[in-house]
Coordinates of C-alpha atoms and ligand atoms in Angstrom, one line a residue:
M1 CA 9.1 -17.7 29.8
E2 CA 11.7 -20.6 28.4
V3 CA 10.2 -22.3 25.7
A4 CA 12.4 -25.9 25.2
N5 CA 14.8 -26.9 22.5
P6 CA 15.0 -22.7 21.2
R7 CA 15.9 -23.1 16.9
Y8 CA 18.0 -20.1 16.4
T9 CA 20.1 -18.3 18.7
A10 CA 19.1 -14.3 19.5
G11 CA 21.9 -10.8 19.0
E12 CA 22.8 -9.1 22.1
I13 CA 19.8 -6.8 22.8
E14 CA 20.5 -3.5 23.8
E15 CA 18.7 -1.4 26.5
K16 CA 17.9 1.1 24.1
E17 CA 16.7 -0.9 21.8
I18 CA 13.9 -1.8 24.7
D19 CA 10.3 -0.1 25.4
R20 CA 8.9 0.0 28.6
I21 CA 5.1 0.3 28.7
P22 CA 2.8 -0.6 30.9
D23 CA 0.6 -3.4 31.0
M24 CA -3.1 -3.5 31.8
K25 CA -2.3 -4.4 35.1
G26 CA 0.0 -2.2 35.6
N27 CA 3.5 -4.0 35.0
V28 CA 6.1 -3.0 33.3
K29 CA 5.4 -5.1 29.8
E30 CA 9.3 -4.6 27.2
V31 CA 8.9 -4.3 23.8
M32 CA 10.7 -3.5 21.2
N33 CA 10.3 -1.3 18.4
I34 CA 10.5 -3.2 14.9
E35 CA 10.3 -1.4 11.3
G36 CA 6.6 -0.3 13.7
M37 CA 5.5 -3.4 14.9
V38 CA 5.5 -3.6 18.9
V39 CA 6.8 -6.9 19.2
P40 CA 7.1 -8.6 23.2
L41 CA 11.2 -9.2 24.2
G42 CA 10.2 -12.7 25.2
M43 CA 9.5 -13.4 21.6
I44 CA 13.1 -12.6 20.2
R45 CA 14.7 -13.9 23.3
S46 CA 12.8 -17.3 23.3
G47 CA 14.8 -18.2 20.3
H48 CA 11.8 -20.4 18.7
I49 CA 11.7 -18.0 16.1
P50 CA 14.7 -15.5 14.0
D51 CA 16.0 -12.2 16.0
M52 CA 13.0 -10.8 14.0
R53 CA 15.7 -7.9 13.5
E54 CA 17.6 -9.1 11.4
N55 CA 15.2 -11.3 9.7
V56 CA 13.6 -8.4 8.8
K57 CA 16.2 -7.6 7.0
K58 CA 17.0 -10.2 5.6
I59 CA 13.5 -10.9 4.6
R60 CA 13.9 -7.3 2.7
H61 CA 16.7 -8.5 0.4
M62 CA 14.8 -11.9 -0.3
K63 CA 16.3 -13.9 -3.3
C64 CA 12.4 -15.0 -4.9
R65 CA 11.6 -17.6 -7.0
D66 CA 9.6 -16.0 -10.3
D67 CA 6.4 -18.4 -9.3
D68 CA 6.4 -18.2 -5.9
I69 CA 3.2 -16.9 -4.3
F70 CA 2.7 -14.6 -1.1
L71 CA 0.1 -15.6 1.0
C72 CA -0.1 -12.4 4.1
A73 CA -3.5 -12.6 6.5
Y74 CA -3.4 -11.2 9.9
M75 CA -3.4 -13.5 12.5
R76 CA -6.2 -15.9 13.4
S77 CA -7.9 -15.0 9.5
G78 CA -8.1 -18.1 8.2
T79 CA -4.1 -18.9 6.6
H80 CA -4.0 -22.7 7.0
W81 CA -7.1 -23.0 5.9
V82 CA -6.2 -19.9 2.5
W83 CA -2.3 -21.9 2.6
E84 CA -3.7 -25.6 2.1
I85 CA -6.3 -24.8 -0.3
T86 CA -3.3 -23.0 -2.4
N87 CA -0.9 -25.9 -2.0
M88 CA -3.2 -28.1 -3.5
L89 CA -4.2 -26.1 -6.8
T90 CA -0.2 -25.6 -7.1
T91 CA 0.5 -29.0 -7.0
G92 CA -2.1 -30.5 -8.5
K93 CA -2.9 -33.2 -5.9
L94 CA -6.1 -33.8 -3.9
E95 CA -3.0 -34.2 -0.9
Y96 CA -2.5 -32.5 2.4
L97 CA 1.3 -31.0 2.4
T98 CA 3.1 -33.3 5.1
R99 CA 5.0 -29.8 5.8
P100 CA 3.4 -27.6 8.4
K101 CA 2.7 -24.2 7.2
E102 CA 4.6 -22.5 10.2
A103 CA 7.8 -23.4 8.0
A104 CA 6.8 -21.8 5.2
M105 CA 5.9 -17.8 7.5
L106 CA 8.3 -15.8 6.4
E107 CA 8.9 -15.0 10.2
F108 CA 9.4 -17.9 11.9
N109 CA 11.9 -19.0 9.1
Y110 CA 15.5 -16.8 8.2
P111 CA 14.9 -16.7 4.4
E112 CA 17.2 -19.3 3.1
E113 CA 15.4 -21.5 4.8
F114 CA 12.9 -22.2 2.5
D115 CA 15.6 -23.1 -0.2
E116 CA 14.5 -27.3 0.2
I117 CA 10.6 -26.5 -0.7
P118 CA 10.0 -27.3 -4.1
S119 CA 8.5 -24.8 -6.8
R120 CA 6.0 -23.2 -6.7
R121 CA 5.7 -22.6 -3.0
T122 CA 3.6 -20.6 -1.7
L123 CA 5.1 -18.8 1.8
N124 CA 3.2 -17.4 4.1
T125 CA 3.4 -14.2 6.6
H126 CA 1.3 -12.0 9.4
L127 CA 4.1 -9.0 8.4
P128 CA 2.3 -5.9 7.3
I129 CA 2.2 -5.8 3.0
R130 CA 5.1 -3.0 3.0
L131 CA 7.7 -5.5 4.7
L132 CA 7.3 -7.9 2.2
P133 CA 10.3 -8.6 0.2
T134 CA 11.1 -5.9 -2.1
E135 CA 11.1 -8.4 -5.5
V136 CA 7.5 -9.5 -4.4
K137 CA 6.7 -5.8 -6.3
D138 CA 9.8 -5.7 -8.9
K139 CA 8.6 -9.3 -10.3
K140 CA 5.0 -8.5 -9.9
L141 CA 4.5 -11.8 -7.5
K142 CA 1.3 -13.0 -6.6
V143 CA -0.5 -11.9 -3.5
I144 CA -2.9 -13.7 -2.0
F145 CA -4.6 -11.3 0.6
V146 CA -6.4 -13.6 3.0
Q147 CA -9.4 -11.0 5.3
R148 CA -11.8 -12.6 8.5
N149 CA -14.3 -10.1 10.8
P150 CA -12.5 -8.5 13.2
K151 CA -14.5 -9.2 15.1
D152 CA -13.8 -12.9 15.5
V153 CA -10.6 -11.9 14.9
I154 CA -9.9 -11.2 17.9
V155 CA -12.3 -13.9 19.8
S156 CA -9.7 -16.4 18.5
S157 CA -7.2 -14.4 18.1
Y158 CA -7.8 -14.4 22.5
H159 CA -8.4 -17.9 22.5
F160 CA -5.1 -18.9 20.4
L161 CA -3.0 -16.4 22.2
K162 CA -4.1 -17.6 25.6
K163 CA -2.4 -21.3 25.0
A164 CA 1.0 -19.8 24.0
K165 CA 3.7 -20.6 25.8
M166 CA 6.3 -18.4 23.5
T167 CA 4.5 -15.0 24.5
P168 CA 0.9 -15.8 26.6
F169 CA -1.7 -13.4 27.3
E170 CA -2.6 -13.7 30.8
G171 CA -5.0 -11.8 31.7
T172 CA -8.3 -11.4 31.2
F173 CA -10.8 -10.8 27.8
E174 CA -12.0 -7.3 28.4
E175 CA -8.1 -6.7 29.1
Y176 CA -7.8 -8.4 26.0
F177 CA -10.1 -6.3 23.8
T178 CA -8.7 -3.1 25.0
I179 CA -4.6 -4.3 23.5
F180 CA -6.6 -5.7 20.5
T181 CA -9.3 -2.0 20.1
T182 CA -5.2 0.5 20.2
L183 CA -2.2 -1.0 20.4
G184 CA -3.2 -4.1 18.3
I185 CA -1.1 -8.0 18.6
L186 CA 2.2 -6.4 16.9
V187 CA 0.5 -4.5 14.8
N188 CA -2.8 -3.1 14.9
W189 CA -5.0 -4.7 12.8
F190 CA -6.7 -1.3 10.7
D191 CA -3.0 -0.1 10.0
Y192 CA -2.3 -3.9 8.4
T193 CA -5.7 -3.7 7.3
L194 CA -6.3 -0.2 5.6
E195 CA -2.6 -0.5 4.7
A196 CA -3.3 -3.9 2.6
E197 CA -6.2 -1.7 1.8
E198 CA -4.0 0.9 -0.3
A199 CA -1.0 -1.6 -1.5
V200 CA -4.3 -3.3 -3.2
K201 CA -5.5 -0.1 -5.1
G202 CA -2.1 1.2 -5.5
R203 CA -2.1 -1.9 -8.2
E204 CA 2.0 -2.2 -7.8
L205 CA 1.3 -5.3 -6.3
D206 CA -0.4 -8.5 -7.9
I207 CA -3.8 -9.0 -5.0
H208 CA -6.4 -11.2 -4.7
V209 CA -8.5 -10.4 -1.8
I210 CA -10.1 -13.4 -0.6
Y211 CA -12.6 -13.9 2.2
Y212 CA -12.9 -16.2 5.3
E213 CA -16.7 -15.5 5.2
E214 CA -17.0 -16.4 1.4
L215 CA -14.6 -19.3 1.8
K216 CA -16.5 -20.2 4.5
K217 CA -20.1 -20.0 3.2
D218 CA -19.2 -20.8 0.0
P219 CA -16.1 -22.2 -1.0
I220 CA -16.2 -23.3 -4.2
P221 CA -16.7 -19.9 -5.5
A222 CA -13.9 -18.5 -3.8
I223 CA -11.9 -21.7 -4.7
K224 CA -12.0 -21.5 -8.1
S225 CA -11.1 -17.1 -8.4
L226 CA -8.0 -18.7 -6.4
S227 CA -7.2 -20.8 -9.3
E228 CA -7.6 -18.6 -12.0
F229 CA -5.7 -15.7 -10.0
L230 CA -2.8 -18.5 -9.6
G231 CA -3.1 -19.4 -13.4
T232 CA -3.4 -23.2 -12.3
A233 CA -5.6 -25.2 -13.7
C234 CA -8.3 -27.5 -12.7
D235 CA -11.7 -28.6 -12.8
D236 CA -14.4 -28.3 -11.0
T237 CA -14.2 -31.6 -10.0
F238 CA -10.8 -31.0 -8.3
I239 CA -12.2 -27.6 -6.9
A240 CA -15.6 -29.8 -4.9
K241 CA -12.7 -31.8 -3.9
I242 CA -10.1 -29.8 -2.1
A243 CA -13.3 -27.9 -0.7
E244 CA -14.0 -31.1 1.1
L245 CA -10.5 -31.5 2.0
C246 CA -9.4 -29.2 2.8
S247 CA -13.1 -28.0 5.3
F248 CA -13.0 -27.4 9.2
K249 CA -13.1 -31.0 9.8
G250 CA -10.3 -32.2 7.2
M251 CA -8.0 -30.0 8.1
E252 CA -8.5 -30.6 11.9
K253 CA -8.0 -34.4 11.4
A254 CA -4.6 -33.9 9.3
S255 CA -3.9 -31.4 11.6
E256 CA -3.6 -34.5 14.1
N257 CA -2.3 -37.2 11.0
V258 CA -0.6 -35.9 8.8
K259 CA 1.4 -32.5 9.9
E260 CA 5.0 -33.5 10.1
M261 CA 5.1 -31.0 13.5
E262 CA 8.2 -32.9 15.0
K263 CA 11.2 -32.1 12.2
F264 CA 9.4 -28.6 13.2
M265 CA 9.6 -28.0 16.9
F266 CA 7.4 -24.4 16.9
E267 CA 5.7 -25.4 20.1
S268 CA 3.4 -27.9 18.4
D269 CA 0.5 -28.2 21.2
L270 CA 0.2 -25.0 19.8
M271 CA 0.1 -25.7 16.0
K272 CA -3.3 -28.3 17.2
A273 CA -4.8 -26.2 18.3
H274 CA -5.3 -23.5 14.9
Y275 CA -8.0 -25.4 15.0
R276 CA -10.7 -24.1 17.1
K277 CA -14.4 -24.0 16.3
G278 CA -14.1 -22.3 12.5
E279 CA -17.2 -20.9 12.5
I280 CA -18.5 -17.1 11.6
G281 CA -19.9 -15.4 14.1
D282 CA -18.1 -16.5 17.1
W283 CA -18.1 -13.5 19.0
K284 CA -21.3 -13.7 19.7
N285 CA -20.0 -15.8 22.4
M286 CA -17.8 -14.0 23.9
M287 CA -18.0 -9.9 23.6
T288 CA -20.6 -7.8 26.0
V289 CA -23.0 -5.8 23.9
A290 CA -21.2 -2.5 25.3
Q291 CA -17.8 -4.4 23.9
S292 CA -19.6 -4.6 20.5
E293 CA -20.7 -1.3 20.7
H294 CA -17.2 0.4 21.6
F295 CA -15.7 -1.9 18.4
D296 CA -18.0 -0.6 16.2
E297 CA -17.3 3.2 16.9
V298 CA -13.7 2.0 17.0
F299 CA -14.5 0.5 13.5
A300 CA -16.7 3.2 12.2
D301 CA -14.6 5.5 12.6
R302 CA -10.9 4.0 11.7
M303 CA -12.4 1.7 7.6
K304 CA -14.3 5.0 7.6
N305 CA -12.9 5.5 4.0
S306 CA -12.0 1.5 3.7
S307 CA -14.2 -0.2 0.6
F308 CA -13.3 -3.8 2.4
K309 CA -16.8 -5.0 3.9
F310 CA -16.2 -7.4 6.2
D311 CA -19.1 -10.2 7.0
F312 CA -19.7 -10.5 11.2
S313 CA -22.3 -12.8 11.3
E314 CA -24.0 -16.1 10.3
Ligands
A3P401 P1 -11.1 -20.1 15.1 O1 -10.2 -19.8 16.2 O2 -12.1 -18.6 15.5 O3 -11.8 -21.2 15.2 P2 -5.0 -19.2 10.8 O4 -5.0 -19.8 10.4 O5 -4.7 -17.9 10.1 O6 -4.1 -19.1 12.2 O7 -6.7 -18.9 12.0 C1 -6.5 -19.3 12.4 C2 -8.6 -19.8 12.6 O8 -8.8 -19.9 11.3 C3 -9.2 -21.2 13.5 O9 -10.7 -19.9 13.9 C4 -9.4 -21.8 12.8 O10 -10.5 -22.5 13.3 C5 -9.8 -21.0 11.7 N1 -9.9 -22.4 10.6 C6 -8.3 -23.4 10.6 N2 -9.0 -24.2 9.3 C7 -10.5 -24.1 9.0 C8 -11.3 -24.7 8.0 N3 -10.9 -25.6 7.7 N4 -12.5 -24.1 8.0 C9 -12.8 -22.6 9.0 N5 -12.2 -22.3 9.9 C10 -11.5 -22.4 9.8

């Protein structure tokens, strides 16, 4: 679907670059394989994000500042939440940034567009860890990795992508569930998470892991430990205030009243839809018992060697 006011112009797409895969309804879906990610052609053609073929290269060679922070998460895992918390910690101010998270998102901008962001920058991405700038490893920059139980990620991303204009998901939840557990959205959740776990274990990157559920159940210790990781000195009162400002209700309100979405034209209605429920265990309202059991089987198999522990319920 065409979206008004494209921000970028996509380069020529050659026939040989296009893969055609069947969608759930037997129709043909056009995608491109970019560095192992399955990218719908519509995402590139729309011009609302930079041409990803070019941008993954630019991102790899991007010049980073010595104090840059990289926030990584699979989509719908709590990226906005942790981004806002991190910015309050680094600025030392109990204020929401007027800049939306999307303006600091690697795949939604070209690296040079981040030059205007004052230090200390917290850049964020849903790209796999291997696609981070090489300087992240070379300069041992701080990486925050946010995790959320994947059943809630399925439900949250389904609702979100139903509303997306650029590449909307038009099928049923059943169909979405099958795609999520097989191909994945750009990248399969299991592949993404296991790759991140390798990076955590390998110790080549300086990574701090945050679980959505821990942050939700007990925000103060989770924010405190993030602050220690980042070396942002602050007292308990300050941290308690961040937890309050960054509660679901607080962030939902800020998204309406504070964020300058007009300046950043990426589907502003959709951006406001980021705050849906903000709960743990909403998957129980959507998944059938059969789907849940099937997911458990896939999870047990794919994650059998993983030490990550997920909290699926309230
Ligand atoms: P739901 O769709 O389950 O409500 P991301 O920022 O990575 O896109 O993740 C979006 C998810 O995080 C949405 O989940 C959103 O509601 C939730 N979220 C955002 N801010 C939150 C907060 N302050 N507390 C709890 N959940 C939050």
